[in-house]
């Protein structure tokens, strides 16, 4: 597929995931990243695929089923203004790829993301250059630091404007 040449999921998230990890793919869409994430965390890991569109979750579930990965995945349907995962869930890695700009209140959304991250966990936020200007992204970067995230920089070759964050 053409997208894999430009945005290879393993190249983008592979360095942040290992066997046994708990990972969350926020705004998973049809599972483009979730499926590779499920392979990377292995049998003992877990991937929560989260989206507000039931059809997207269904596509992700079907792909997972076809690849025998369903048992290491959870498909979570959320409302638009809340992620709504249990507060007990603490992730080693969270991905929000091309979705934060679609949320109605990014600040509220990102505060909730922070509650889902383990103290040593990492959060990769990637936004599309065609929808989010450099100025808007810099503002987002300032906001996330104000919310208490620690910036680990902007990794290159992540397919858009990127920020790697840790729960400070
Ligand atoms: C541009 S798509 C990206 C999908 C996927 N991350 C990818 O890169 O293939 C954005 C996705 O985010 C989802 N989304 C938008 N706002 C959301 C929200 N507030 N909560 C959860 N998912 C949301 C949309 O339904 C859509 O599937």
Coordinates of N, CA, C and O and ligand atoms in Angstrom, one line a residue:
X1 N 0.8 -1.2 0.0 CA 0.0 0.0 0.0 C 0.9 1.3 0.0 O 1.9 1.3 0.7
X2 N 0.4 2.3 -0.7 CA 1.2 3.5 -0.9 C 1.5 4.2 0.5 O 2.6 4.6 0.7
X3 N 0.5 4.2 1.4 CA 0.8 4.8 2.7 C 1.9 4.2 3.4 O 2.7 4.9 4.1
X4 N 2.1 2.9 3.3 CA 3.2 2.2 4.1 C 4.6 2.7 3.6 O 5.5 2.7 4.4
X5 N 4.7 3.2 2.4 CA 6.0 3.8 1.9 C 6.3 5.1 2.6 O 7.4 5.4 3.0
X6 N 5.2 5.9 2.8 CA 5.4 7.2 3.4 C 5.3 7.2 5.0 O 6.0 7.9 5.7
X7 N 4.4 6.3 5.5 CA 4.2 6.3 6.9 C 4.2 4.8 7.4 O 3.1 4.2 7.5
X8 N 5.4 4.3 7.5 CA 5.4 2.9 7.9 C 5.2 2.8 9.4 O 6.0 3.3 10.2
X9 N 4.1 2.1 9.9 CA 3.8 2.1 11.3 C 4.9 1.6 12.2 O 5.2 2.1 13.2
X10 N 5.7 0.5 11.7 CA 6.7 0.0 12.5 C 7.9 1.0 12.7 O 8.4 1.1 13.8
X11 N 8.2 1.7 11.6 CA 9.2 2.7 11.7 C 8.8 3.9 12.6 O 9.6 4.5 13.3
X12 N 7.5 4.2 12.6 CA 7.0 5.3 13.4 C 6.8 5.0 14.9 O 7.3 5.7 15.7
X13 N 6.3 3.8 15.2 CA 6.1 3.5 16.6 C 6.9 2.4 17.2 O 7.0 2.2 18.4
X14 N 7.6 1.6 16.3 CA 8.4 0.5 16.7 C 9.3 0.7 17.9 O 9.5 -0.1 18.8
X15 N 10.0 1.8 17.8 CA 11.0 2.1 18.9 C 10.5 2.3 20.3 O 11.2 2.3 21.2
X16 N 9.2 2.6 20.4 CA 8.5 2.8 21.7 C 7.8 1.6 22.3 O 7.3 1.7 23.4
X17 N 7.8 0.5 21.5 CA 7.0 -0.6 22.0 C 7.9 -1.9 22.2 O 8.8 -2.1 21.4
X18 N 7.5 -2.7 23.2 CA 8.2 -4.0 23.3 C 7.2 -5.0 23.8 O 6.0 -4.6 24.2
X19 N 7.6 -6.2 23.7 CA 6.7 -7.4 24.2 C 6.2 -7.1 25.6 O 6.9 -6.7 26.5
X20 N 4.9 -7.3 25.7 CA 4.2 -7.2 27.1 C 3.7 -5.8 27.4 O 3.1 -5.6 28.4
X21 N 4.0 -4.8 26.5 CA 3.5 -3.4 26.8 C 2.0 -3.3 26.7 O 1.3 -4.0 26.0
X22 N 1.5 -2.3 27.4 CA 0.1 -1.9 27.2 C 0.2 -0.6 26.4 O 0.8 0.4 26.8
X23 N -0.5 -0.6 25.3 CA -0.5 0.6 24.4 C -1.9 1.0 24.0 O -2.8 0.2 24.1
X24 N -2.0 2.3 23.7 CA -3.3 2.9 23.4 C -3.2 3.6 22.0 O -2.3 4.4 21.9
X25 N -4.1 3.3 21.1 CA -4.1 4.0 19.8 C -5.4 4.9 19.8 O -6.5 4.4 19.6
X26 N -5.2 6.2 20.0 CA -6.3 7.1 20.1 C -6.7 7.6 18.7 O -5.9 8.0 17.9
X27 N -8.0 7.5 18.4 CA -8.5 7.9 17.1 C -7.9 6.9 16.1 O -7.2 7.3 15.1
X28 N -8.1 5.6 16.3 CA -7.4 4.5 15.6 C -7.8 4.4 14.1 O -7.1 3.8 13.3
X29 N -9.0 5.0 13.8 CA -9.5 4.9 12.4 C -9.6 3.4 12.1 O -10.0 2.6 12.9
X30 N -9.3 3.0 10.9 CA -9.4 1.6 10.5 C -8.3 0.7 10.9 O -8.1 -0.4 10.4
X31 N -7.5 1.2 11.9 CA -6.6 0.3 12.5 C -5.2 0.2 11.9 O -4.4 -0.7 12.1
X32 N -4.9 1.3 11.1 CA -3.6 1.3 10.4 C -2.4 1.1 11.3 O -1.5 0.3 11.1
X33 N -2.4 1.8 12.5 CA -1.3 1.6 13.5 C -1.6 0.5 14.5 O -0.7 -0.2 14.9
X34 N -2.9 0.4 14.9 CA -3.3 -0.6 15.9 C -2.8 -2.0 15.6 O -2.3 -2.7 16.5
X35 N -2.9 -2.4 14.4 CA -2.6 -3.8 14.0 C -1.1 -4.0 14.2 O -0.7 -5.0 14.8
X36 N -0.3 -3.1 13.7 CA 1.2 -3.3 13.9 C 1.6 -3.2 15.4 O 2.5 -3.8 15.9
X37 N 0.9 -2.3 16.1 CA 1.1 -2.1 17.5 C 0.8 -3.5 18.3 O 1.6 -3.9 19.1
X38 N -0.3 -4.1 17.9 CA -0.6 -5.4 18.5 C 0.4 -6.5 18.2 O 0.7 -7.3 19.1
X39 N 1.0 -6.4 17.0 CA 2.1 -7.4 16.7 C 3.3 -7.1 17.6 O 4.0 -8.0 18.1
X40 N 3.6 -5.8 17.8 CA 4.8 -5.4 18.5 C 4.7 -5.7 20.0 O 5.7 -6.0 20.6
X41 N 3.5 -5.6 20.6 CA 3.4 -5.9 22.0 C 3.3 -7.4 22.3 O 3.4 -7.8 23.5
X42 N 3.1 -8.2 21.3 CA 3.1 -9.6 21.4 C 1.9 -10.2 22.2 O 1.0 -9.5 22.5
X43 N 2.0 -11.5 22.4 CA 0.9 -12.2 23.1 C 0.6 -11.7 24.5 O -0.5 -11.7 25.0
X44 N 1.7 -11.3 25.2 CA 1.5 -10.8 26.6 C 1.2 -9.4 26.7 O 1.0 -8.8 27.8
X45 N 1.1 -8.7 25.6 CA 0.8 -7.2 25.6 C -0.7 -7.0 25.3 O -1.5 -7.9 25.1
X46 N -1.1 -5.7 25.3 CA -2.5 -5.3 25.1 C -2.5 -4.0 24.3 O -1.7 -3.1 24.6
X47 N -3.4 -3.9 23.3 CA -3.6 -2.6 22.6 C -5.0 -2.2 22.7 O -5.9 -3.0 22.4
X48 N -5.3 -1.0 23.2 CA -6.6 -0.4 23.2 C -6.7 0.4 22.0 O -6.0 1.4 21.8
X49 N -7.6 0.0 21.1 CA -7.9 0.8 19.9 C -9.2 1.7 20.2 O -10.2 1.1 20.6
X50 N -9.0 3.0 20.1 CA -10.1 3.9 20.6 C -10.6 4.8 19.4 O -9.7 5.4 18.7
X51 N -11.9 4.8 19.2 CA -12.4 5.8 18.2 C -13.8 6.1 18.5 O -14.5 5.4 19.2
X52 N -14.3 7.3 18.0 CA -15.7 7.6 18.2 C -16.6 7.1 17.1 O -17.8 7.1 17.3
X53 N -16.0 6.6 16.1 CA -16.8 6.0 15.0 C -16.8 4.4 15.1 O -15.8 3.8 15.0
X54 N -18.0 3.9 15.3 CA -18.2 2.5 15.5 C -17.7 1.7 14.3 O -17.1 0.6 14.4
X55 N -17.9 2.3 13.1 CA -17.5 1.6 11.8 C -16.0 1.4 11.8 O -15.5 0.4 11.3
X56 N -15.3 2.4 12.3 CA -13.8 2.3 12.3 C -13.4 1.2 13.2 O -12.5 0.4 12.9
X57 N -14.0 1.2 14.4 CA -13.6 0.1 15.3 C -14.0 -1.3 14.8 O -13.2 -2.2 15.0
X58 N -15.1 -1.3 14.0 CA -15.5 -2.6 13.4 C -14.4 -3.0 12.4 O -14.1 -4.2 12.3
X59 N -13.9 -2.1 11.6 CA -12.9 -2.4 10.6 C -11.6 -2.9 11.3 O -11.0 -3.8 10.8
X60 N -11.3 -2.2 12.4 CA -10.1 -2.6 13.1 C -10.2 -4.0 13.7 O -9.3 -4.8 13.6
X61 N -11.4 -4.2 14.3 CA -11.7 -5.6 14.8 C -11.6 -6.7 13.8 O -11.0 -7.7 14.0
X62 N -12.1 -6.4 12.6 CA -12.1 -7.4 11.5 C -10.7 -7.7 11.1 O -10.3 -8.8 10.9
X63 N -9.9 -6.6 11.0 CA -8.5 -6.8 10.6 C -7.8 -7.7 11.7 O -7.0 -8.5 11.4
X64 N -8.0 -7.3 12.9 CA -7.4 -8.1 14.1 C -7.8 -9.5 14.0 O -7.0 -10.4 14.2
X65 N -9.1 -9.8 13.7 CA -9.6 -11.1 13.7 C -8.9 -11.9 12.6 O -8.4 -13.0 12.7
X66 N -8.8 -11.3 11.4 CA -8.2 -11.9 10.2 C -6.7 -12.3 10.5 O -6.2 -13.2 9.9
X67 N -6.1 -11.5 11.4 CA -4.7 -11.8 11.7 C -4.4 -12.5 13.0 O -3.3 -12.6 13.5
X68 N -5.5 -12.9 13.6 CA -5.4 -13.7 14.9 C -4.8 -12.8 16.0 O -4.0 -13.3 16.8
X69 N -5.2 -11.6 16.0 CA -4.6 -10.7 17.0 C -5.7 -10.1 18.0 O -5.5 -9.3 18.9
X70 N -7.0 -10.7 17.8 CA -8.1 -10.1 18.5 C -8.0 -10.2 20.0 O -8.4 -9.3 20.8
X71 N -7.4 -11.3 20.5 CA -7.3 -11.5 21.9 C -6.3 -10.6 22.7 O -6.4 -10.5 23.9
X72 N -5.5 -9.9 21.9 CA -4.6 -8.9 22.6 C -5.0 -7.5 22.4 O -4.3 -6.6 22.6
X73 N -6.3 -7.3 21.9 CA -6.8 -6.0 21.6 C -8.1 -5.7 22.3 O -8.9 -6.6 22.5
X74 N -8.3 -4.5 22.6 CA -9.6 -4.0 23.2 C -10.1 -2.9 22.3 O -9.3 -2.0 21.9
X75 N -11.4 -3.0 21.9 CA -11.9 -2.0 21.0 C -12.9 -1.1 21.8 O -13.9 -1.5 22.3
X76 N -12.5 0.2 21.9 CA -13.2 1.0 22.8 C -13.9 2.2 22.0 O -13.2 3.0 21.4
X77 N -15.2 2.2 22.1 CA -16.0 3.3 21.5 C -16.1 4.4 22.5 O -16.7 4.2 23.5
X78 N -15.7 5.6 22.1 CA -15.7 6.7 23.0 C -16.7 7.8 22.5 O -16.9 8.0 21.3
X79 N -17.2 8.7 23.4 CA -17.9 9.8 22.9 C -16.9 10.9 22.4 O -15.7 10.7 22.6
X80 N -17.4 11.9 21.8 CA -16.5 12.9 21.1 C -15.7 13.7 22.2 O -14.5 14.0 21.9
X81 N -16.2 13.9 23.4 CA -15.6 14.8 24.3 C -14.9 14.1 25.4 O -14.5 14.7 26.4
X82 N -14.7 12.8 25.3 CA -14.1 12.1 26.4 C -13.5 10.8 25.9 O -14.1 10.1 25.1
X83 N -12.3 10.4 26.5 CA -11.8 9.1 26.1 C -12.6 8.0 26.8 O -13.0 7.0 26.2
X84 N -12.7 8.2 28.1 CA -13.6 7.3 28.9 C -13.0 5.9 29.1 O -13.8 5.0 29.4
X85 N -11.7 5.7 29.1 CA -11.1 4.4 29.5 C -11.1 4.4 31.0 O -10.9 5.5 31.6
X86 N -11.1 3.3 31.6 CA -11.0 3.2 33.0 C -9.7 3.8 33.6 O -8.7 3.7 33.0
X87 N -9.9 4.5 34.7 CA -8.7 5.1 35.3 C -7.6 4.2 35.7 O -6.5 4.6 35.9
X88 N -7.9 2.9 35.8 CA -6.9 1.9 36.2 C -6.0 1.6 35.1 O -4.9 1.0 35.3
X89 N -6.3 2.0 33.8 CA -5.5 1.6 32.7 C -4.3 2.6 32.6 O -4.5 3.8 32.5
X90 N -3.1 2.1 32.7 CA -1.9 2.9 32.6 C -1.1 2.4 31.5 O -0.7 1.2 31.5
X91 N -0.8 3.2 30.5 CA -0.1 2.8 29.3 C 1.4 3.0 29.3 O 1.9 4.0 29.8
X92 N 2.1 2.1 28.6 CA 3.5 2.3 28.4 C 3.7 3.3 27.2 O 4.7 4.0 27.1
X93 N 2.7 3.2 26.3 CA 2.8 4.0 25.1 C 1.4 4.4 24.6 O 0.5 3.6 24.5
X94 N 1.3 5.7 24.3 CA 0.0 6.2 23.7 C 0.4 6.9 22.4 O 1.3 7.7 22.3
X95 N -0.5 6.6 21.3 CA -0.3 7.2 20.0 C -1.6 8.0 19.8 O -2.7 7.6 20.0
X96 N -1.4 9.3 19.3 CA -2.5 10.1 18.8 C -2.0 10.6 17.4 O -1.3 11.6 17.3
X97 N -2.4 9.9 16.4 CA -1.9 10.2 15.0 C -3.0 10.8 14.2 O -4.0 10.2 13.9
X98 N -2.7 12.1 13.8 CA -3.7 12.9 13.0 C -5.1 13.0 13.6 O -6.1 12.9 12.9
X99 N -5.2 13.1 14.9 CA -6.5 13.2 15.4 C -6.8 14.3 16.5 O -7.9 14.7 16.6
X100 N -5.7 14.8 17.1 CA -6.0 15.7 18.2 C -6.7 17.0 17.7 O -7.6 17.5 18.3
X101 N -6.3 17.4 16.5 CA -7.0 18.6 15.9 C -8.5 18.4 15.6 O -9.2 19.3 15.4
X102 N -8.9 17.1 15.6 CA -10.3 16.8 15.4 C -11.2 16.8 16.6 O -12.4 16.8 16.6
X103 N -10.5 16.8 17.8 CA -11.2 16.8 19.1 C -11.8 18.2 19.4 O -11.2 19.2 19.0
X104 N -13.0 18.2 20.0 CA -13.6 19.5 20.2 C -12.9 20.4 21.2 O -12.9 21.6 21.1
X105 N -12.2 19.8 22.2 CA -11.4 20.6 23.2 C -10.1 19.9 23.4 O -9.9 19.0 24.3
X106 N -9.1 20.2 22.6 CA -7.8 19.5 22.7 C -7.2 19.5 24.1 O -6.6 18.5 24.5
X107 N -7.3 20.6 24.8 CA -6.7 20.7 26.1 C -7.3 19.7 27.1 O -6.6 19.0 27.8
X108 N -8.6 19.6 27.0 CA -9.4 18.6 27.9 C -9.0 17.2 27.5 O -8.7 16.4 28.3
X109 N -8.9 17.0 26.2 CA -8.5 15.7 25.7 C -7.1 15.3 26.2 O -6.9 14.2 26.7
X110 N -6.2 16.2 26.0 CA -4.8 15.9 26.4 C -4.6 15.8 27.9 O -3.8 15.0 28.3
X111 N -5.4 16.5 28.7 CA -5.4 16.3 30.1 C -5.8 14.8 30.5 O -5.2 14.2 31.3
X112 N -6.8 14.3 29.7 CA -7.2 13.0 30.0 C -6.1 12.0 29.5 O -5.9 10.9 30.2
X113 N -5.5 12.3 28.4 CA -4.4 11.4 27.9 C -3.4 11.2 29.1 O -2.9 10.1 29.3
X114 N -3.1 12.3 29.7 CA -2.0 12.3 30.8 C -2.3 11.3 31.9 O -1.5 10.6 32.4
X115 N -3.6 11.2 32.2 CA -4.0 10.3 33.3 C -3.9 8.9 32.9 O -3.9 8.0 33.8
X116 N -3.7 8.6 31.6 CA -3.6 7.2 31.1 C -2.2 6.7 30.9 O -2.0 5.6 30.5
X117 N -1.3 7.7 31.2 CA 0.1 7.3 30.9 C 0.9 6.9 32.2 O 0.7 7.5 33.2
X118 N 1.6 5.8 32.1 CA 2.5 5.4 33.2 C 3.5 6.5 33.5 O 3.9 7.2 32.5
X119 N 4.1 6.6 34.7 CA 5.1 7.6 34.9 C 6.3 7.5 33.9 O 6.8 8.5 33.5
X120 N 6.6 6.3 33.5 CA 7.7 6.2 32.5 C 7.2 6.1 31.1 O 8.0 5.8 30.2
X121 N 5.9 6.2 30.9 CA 5.3 6.0 29.6 C 5.6 7.1 28.6 O 6.0 8.2 29.0
X122 N 5.4 6.8 27.4 CA 5.6 7.9 26.3 C 4.4 8.1 25.5 O 3.6 7.1 25.2
X123 N 4.2 9.3 25.1 CA 3.0 9.7 24.3 C 3.5 10.3 23.0 O 4.2 11.3 23.0
X124 N 3.2 9.7 21.8 CA 3.6 10.3 20.5 C 2.4 11.0 19.9 O 1.4 10.3 19.6
X125 N 2.5 12.3 19.7 CA 1.4 13.1 19.1 C 1.9 13.5 17.7 O 3.0 14.1 17.6
X126 N 1.2 13.1 16.7 CA 1.5 13.5 15.3 C 0.3 14.2 14.7 O -0.8 13.7 14.7
X127 N 0.6 15.4 14.1 CA -0.5 16.1 13.4 C -0.1 16.3 12.0 O 1.0 16.5 11.6
X128 N -1.1 16.4 11.1 CA -0.9 16.6 9.7 C -0.4 18.0 9.4 O -1.1 19.0 9.8
X129 N 0.6 18.2 8.5 CA 1.1 19.5 8.2 C 0.0 20.3 7.4 O 0.0 21.5 7.4
X130 N -0.8 19.5 6.7 CA -1.8 20.2 5.8 C -3.0 20.7 6.6 O -3.8 21.4 6.1
X131 N -3.2 20.2 7.9 CA -4.3 20.7 8.6 C -3.9 21.6 9.8 O -4.7 22.3 10.4
X132 N -2.7 21.4 10.3 CA -2.2 22.1 11.5 C -0.9 22.8 11.1 O 0.1 22.2 10.7
X133 N -1.0 24.1 11.2 CA 0.1 25.0 10.8 C 1.2 24.9 11.9 O 1.0 24.4 13.0
X134 N 2.4 25.3 11.5 CA 3.5 25.3 12.4 C 3.2 26.1 13.7 O 3.5 25.7 14.8
X135 N 2.6 27.2 13.4 CA 2.2 28.1 14.6 C 1.2 27.4 15.5 O 1.4 27.4 16.7
X136 N 0.2 26.8 14.9 CA -0.8 26.0 15.7 C -0.1 24.9 16.5 O -0.4 24.6 17.7
X137 N 0.8 24.2 15.8 CA 1.5 23.1 16.5 C 2.4 23.6 17.6 O 2.4 22.9 18.7
X138 N 3.0 24.7 17.4 CA 3.9 25.3 18.5 C 3.0 25.6 19.7 O 3.4 25.4 20.9
X139 N 1.8 26.1 19.4 CA 0.9 26.5 20.5 C 0.5 25.2 21.3 O 0.4 25.2 22.5
X140 N 0.2 24.2 20.5 CA -0.2 22.9 21.1 C 1.0 22.4 22.0 O 0.7 21.9 23.1
X141 N 2.2 22.5 21.5 CA 3.4 22.1 22.3 C 3.5 22.8 23.6 O 3.8 22.3 24.6
X142 N 3.2 24.1 23.6 CA 3.2 24.9 24.8 C 2.1 24.5 25.7 O 2.3 24.3 26.9
X143 N 1.0 24.2 25.2 CA -0.2 23.8 26.0 C 0.1 22.5 26.7 O -0.2 22.3 27.9
X144 N 0.7 21.5 26.0 CA 0.9 20.2 26.6 C 1.9 20.3 27.7 O 1.8 19.7 28.8
X145 N 2.9 21.2 27.6 CA 3.8 21.4 28.7 C 3.1 22.0 29.9 O 3.4 21.7 31.1
X146 N 2.2 22.9 29.6 CA 1.4 23.5 30.7 C 0.5 22.5 31.4 O 0.2 22.6 32.6
X147 N 0.1 21.5 30.7 CA -0.7 20.5 31.3 C 0.1 19.5 32.1 O -0.4 18.6 32.7
X148 N 1.5 19.7 32.1 CA 2.3 18.8 32.9 C 3.1 17.7 32.2 O 3.8 17.0 32.8
X149 N 2.9 17.7 30.9 CA 3.7 16.8 30.1 C 5.2 17.3 30.0 O 5.4 18.5 30.0
X150 N 6.1 16.4 29.9 CA 7.5 16.8 29.6 C 7.8 16.5 28.2 O 7.6 15.4 27.7
X151 N 8.3 17.5 27.5 CA 8.6 17.3 26.1 C 10.0 16.6 25.9 O 11.0 16.9 26.5
X152 N 10.0 15.5 25.1 CA 11.2 14.8 24.8 C 11.6 15.1 23.4 O 12.4 14.4 22.8
X153 N 11.1 16.2 22.8 CA 11.5 16.7 21.5 C 10.5 16.3 20.4 O 9.5 15.7 20.6
X154 N 10.9 16.7 19.2 CA 10.1 16.4 18.0 C 10.9 15.4 17.1 O 11.7 15.8 16.3
X155 N 10.6 14.1 17.3 CA 11.3 13.1 16.5 C 11.0 13.3 15.0 O 9.9 13.6 14.6
X156 N 12.1 13.0 14.2 CA 11.9 13.2 12.8 C 11.3 12.0 12.1 O 11.3 10.9 12.7
X157 N 10.9 12.1 10.9 CA 10.4 11.0 10.1 C 9.2 10.3 10.8 O 9.2 9.0 10.8
X158 N 8.3 11.0 11.4 CA 7.1 10.4 12.0 C 5.9 10.7 11.2 O 4.7 10.4 11.6
X159 N 6.0 11.3 10.0 CA 4.9 11.4 9.1 C 4.1 12.7 9.3 O 3.0 12.8 8.8
X160 N 4.6 13.7 10.0 CA 3.9 14.9 10.2 C 4.6 15.8 11.2 O 5.8 15.6 11.5
X161 N 3.8 16.7 11.8 CA 4.4 17.5 12.9 C 4.3 16.6 14.2 O 3.2 16.2 14.6
X162 N 5.5 16.4 14.8 CA 5.4 15.4 15.9 C 6.0 15.9 17.2 O 6.9 16.8 17.2
X163 N 5.5 15.3 18.3 CA 6.0 15.6 19.6 C 6.0 14.3 20.4 O 5.0 13.6 20.4
X164 N 7.2 14.1 21.1 CA 7.2 12.9 21.9 C 7.2 13.4 23.4 O 7.9 14.3 23.7
X165 N 6.2 12.9 24.1 CA 6.0 13.4 25.5 C 6.0 12.4 26.5 O 5.7 11.2 26.3
X166 N 6.4 12.8 27.8 CA 6.3 11.9 28.9 C 5.5 12.6 30.0 O 5.4 13.8 30.0
X167 N 4.9 11.8 30.8 CA 4.2 12.4 32.0 C 5.3 12.9 32.9 O 6.0 12.1 33.5
X168 N 5.4 14.2 33.0 CA 6.5 14.8 33.8 C 6.6 14.3 35.2 O 5.6 14.0 35.8
Ligands
LIG1 C1 -7.6 11.3 10.3 S1 -8.2 9.9 11.1 C2 -6.7 9.1 11.6 C3 -6.9 7.6 11.9 C4 -5.6 6.9 12.3 N1 -5.0 7.5 13.5 C5 -4.6 6.8 11.2 O1 -3.6 7.5 11.2 O2 -4.9 6.0 10.2 C6 -8.8 10.5 12.6 C7 -9.6 9.5 13.5 O3 -9.8 10.1 14.8 C8 -11.1 9.8 15.2 N2 -11.5 10.8 16.1 C9 -11.8 12.1 15.9 N3 -12.1 12.8 17.0 C10 -12.1 11.9 18.0 C11 -12.3 11.9 19.4 N4 -12.7 13.0 20.0 N5 -12.2 10.8 20.1 C12 -11.8 9.6 19.5 N6 -11.6 9.5 18.2 C13 -11.7 10.6 17.4 C14 -11.9 9.8 13.9 O4 -13.1 9.1 14.0 C15 -10.9 9.2 12.9 O5 -11.1 7.8 12.9

